[in-house]
Tab-separated table of C-alpha atoms and ligand atoms in Angstrom:
chain	number	residue	atom	x	y	z
M	212	MET	CA	121.305	-9.001	-70.783
M	213	LYS	CA	122.042	-11.545	-67.804
M	214	THR	CA	125.031	-13.877	-67.884
M	215	ILE	CA	123.885	-17.500	-68.682
M	216	SER	CA	126.306	-20.125	-66.639
M	217	ILE	CA	125.832	-23.512	-68.192
M	218	SER	CA	127.100	-26.674	-66.261
M	219	VAL	CA	129.347	-28.927	-68.076
M	220	LYS	CA	130.344	-32.503	-66.490
M	221	THR	CA	133.335	-33.980	-68.022
M	222	SER	CA	134.763	-37.608	-67.549
M	223	ALA	CA	138.081	-38.148	-68.945
M	224	HIS	CA	141.257	-36.371	-68.385
M	225	THR	CA	141.457	-34.796	-71.730
M	226	GLN	CA	138.438	-34.014	-73.920
M	227	MET	CA	136.371	-32.065	-75.913
M	228	ILE	CA	132.586	-31.762	-75.698
M	229	ASP	CA	130.410	-30.110	-78.392
M	230	ILE	CA	128.304	-27.608	-76.731
M	231	THR	CA	127.083	-25.837	-79.451
M	232	ASP	CA	123.142	-26.799	-78.535
M	233	GLU	CA	123.732	-25.191	-75.161
M	234	ILE	CA	124.513	-22.290	-76.629
M	235	ALA	CA	122.030	-22.163	-79.099
M	236	LYS	CA	119.477	-22.727	-76.845
M	237	ALA	CA	120.456	-19.401	-74.852
M	238	VAL	CA	120.567	-17.485	-77.971
M	239	ARG	CA	116.939	-18.707	-78.724
M	240	GLU	CA	116.040	-17.752	-75.256
M	241	SER	CA	117.634	-14.582	-75.318
M	242	HIS	CA	115.192	-13.610	-78.255
M	243	VAL	CA	117.850	-11.438	-79.407
M	244	GLU	CA	117.882	-11.106	-83.154
M	245	ASP	CA	121.187	-9.724	-84.245
M	246	GLY	CA	124.329	-9.279	-82.072
M	247	ILE	CA	127.273	-10.870	-80.562
M	248	CYS	CA	127.585	-14.087	-78.399
M	249	THR	CA	130.521	-14.588	-75.975
M	250	ILE	CA	131.582	-17.967	-74.722
M	251	PHE	CA	133.885	-17.665	-71.551
M	252	VAL	CA	135.288	-20.563	-69.643
M	253	PRO	CA	136.263	-19.311	-66.115
M	254	HIS	CA	139.037	-21.814	-65.437
M	255	THR	CA	142.603	-22.195	-65.373
M	256	THR	CA	142.820	-26.179	-66.868
M	257	ALA	CA	140.282	-25.646	-69.831
M	258	ALA	CA	139.500	-23.939	-72.685
M	259	VAL	CA	136.573	-23.015	-75.368
M	260	THR	CA	137.391	-23.303	-79.177
M	261	ILE	CA	135.685	-23.926	-82.474
M	262	ASN	CA	136.410	-26.237	-84.741
M	263	GLU	CA	135.153	-29.289	-87.083
M	264	ASN	CA	131.867	-31.102	-85.506
M	265	ALA	CA	131.038	-33.271	-88.354
M	266	ASP	CA	133.980	-36.119	-88.083
M	267	PRO	CA	134.269	-37.493	-84.929
M	268	ASP	CA	137.908	-38.501	-85.793
M	269	VAL	CA	139.025	-34.538	-85.735
M	270	VAL	CA	138.297	-34.529	-82.009
M	271	ARG	CA	140.375	-37.700	-81.160
M	272	ASP	CA	143.028	-36.250	-83.552
M	273	PHE	CA	142.871	-33.103	-81.824
M	274	THR	CA	143.280	-34.199	-78.198
M	275	LYS	CA	145.936	-36.970	-78.733
M	276	GLU	CA	148.368	-34.358	-80.746
M	277	ILE	CA	147.888	-31.419	-77.904
M	278	ASP	CA	148.908	-34.352	-75.536
M	279	LYS	CA	151.926	-34.941	-77.773
M	280	ILE	CA	153.319	-30.984	-78.043
M	281	VAL	CA	152.096	-30.577	-74.485
M	282	PRO	CA	152.881	-33.837	-72.627
M	283	TRP	CA	151.699	-34.038	-69.154
M	284	GLU	CA	155.356	-34.911	-67.468
M	285	ASP	CA	157.916	-32.518	-68.593
M	286	GLY	CA	159.799	-31.544	-65.110
M	287	TYR	CA	157.259	-28.623	-64.921
M	288	LEU	CA	157.848	-26.650	-61.349
M	289	HIS	CA	154.057	-26.070	-60.822
M	290	SER	CA	153.697	-28.263	-57.444
M	291	GLU	CA	150.011	-28.536	-58.384
M	292	GLY	CA	151.225	-31.148	-60.970
M	293	ASN	CA	148.828	-29.909	-63.868
M	294	SER	CA	151.091	-27.600	-65.438
M	295	ALA	CA	150.220	-29.660	-69.003
M	296	ALA	CA	146.866	-28.416	-68.324
M	297	HIS	CA	147.190	-24.702	-67.798
M	298	LEU	CA	149.186	-24.483	-71.149
M	299	LYS	CA	146.814	-26.004	-73.383
M	300	SER	CA	144.119	-23.918	-71.591
M	301	SER	CA	146.071	-20.402	-72.234
M	302	MET	CA	147.099	-22.210	-75.796
M	303	ILE	CA	143.698	-22.687	-77.166
M	304	GLY	CA	141.948	-19.949	-75.154
M	305	PHE	CA	139.276	-18.769	-72.939
M	306	SER	CA	136.944	-17.553	-75.110
M	307	GLN	CA	135.126	-17.398	-78.153
M	308	GLN	CA	133.034	-14.957	-80.010
M	309	VAL	CA	130.211	-15.942	-82.232
M	310	ILE	CA	127.866	-13.636	-84.588
M	311	ILE	CA	123.975	-13.872	-83.936
M	312	GLU	CA	121.914	-13.217	-87.382
M	313	ASN	CA	118.594	-13.786	-87.413
M	314	GLY	CA	118.217	-15.208	-83.865
M	315	ARG	CA	121.300	-18.121	-85.207
M	316	LEU	CA	124.690	-18.676	-84.336
M	317	LEU	CA	125.883	-17.989	-87.334
M	318	LEU	CA	128.653	-20.697	-87.350
M	319	GLY	CA	129.787	-22.131	-90.728
M	320	THR	CA	128.201	-25.587	-92.145
M	321	TRP	CA	131.175	-27.663	-90.069
M	322	GLN	CA	131.771	-25.585	-87.335
M	323	GLY	CA	130.651	-26.889	-83.603
M	324	ILE	CA	131.618	-24.725	-80.240
M	325	TYR	CA	133.579	-27.128	-77.746
M	326	PHE	CA	134.221	-26.843	-74.590
M	327	CYS	CA	137.963	-28.185	-73.742
M	328	GLU	CA	138.533	-30.184	-70.745
M	329	PHE	CA	142.484	-30.551	-69.763
M	330	ASP	CA	142.056	-31.621	-66.164
M	331	GLY	CA	139.161	-33.629	-65.890
M	332	PRO	CA	137.251	-35.305	-65.216
M	333	ARG	CA	134.935	-32.652	-62.871
M	334	MET	CA	132.298	-30.465	-62.885
M	335	ARG	CA	132.685	-27.048	-65.257
M	336	LYS	CA	131.040	-24.115	-66.096
M	337	VAL	CA	130.640	-22.215	-69.020
M	338	LEU	CA	129.617	-18.503	-68.797
M	339	VAL	CA	127.529	-16.906	-71.820
M	340	LYS	CA	126.834	-13.521	-72.431
M	341	ILE	CA	124.426	-12.361	-75.484
M	342	GLN	CA	124.791	-8.552	-76.460
M	343	GLU	CA	122.165	-7.105	-79.244
M	344	GLY	CA	123.353	-4.819	-81.776
P	12	ZN	ZN1	147.610	-25.954	-61.072
């Protein structure tokens, strides 16, 4: 099955965007009933994670705390000036996999798929691969 590319427009320096609906749409359109959905972020200063999508404060706490763990300024050597974004991306990770059952993503009740921007705002891309089996 073809790789699907989804565009994500971020509007802040650090931001988490719920992309669950876009991924679910790709799964529906694939007509795959049982399989695996891989979500991959082809950037070095962004990431993808799965976390609670019920209370927006979770996302606010997440972005606030990750900025404390990896501060934007800390005497980094990387001349581009965005080392913190590179570090956060590797910490969170560039891909997630979700099981597809009966044509739907088998996410937990409170789980959503989040694109994580660490050096925005920018136009970004998320790649989705859906495999049957
Ligand atoms: Zn850089």
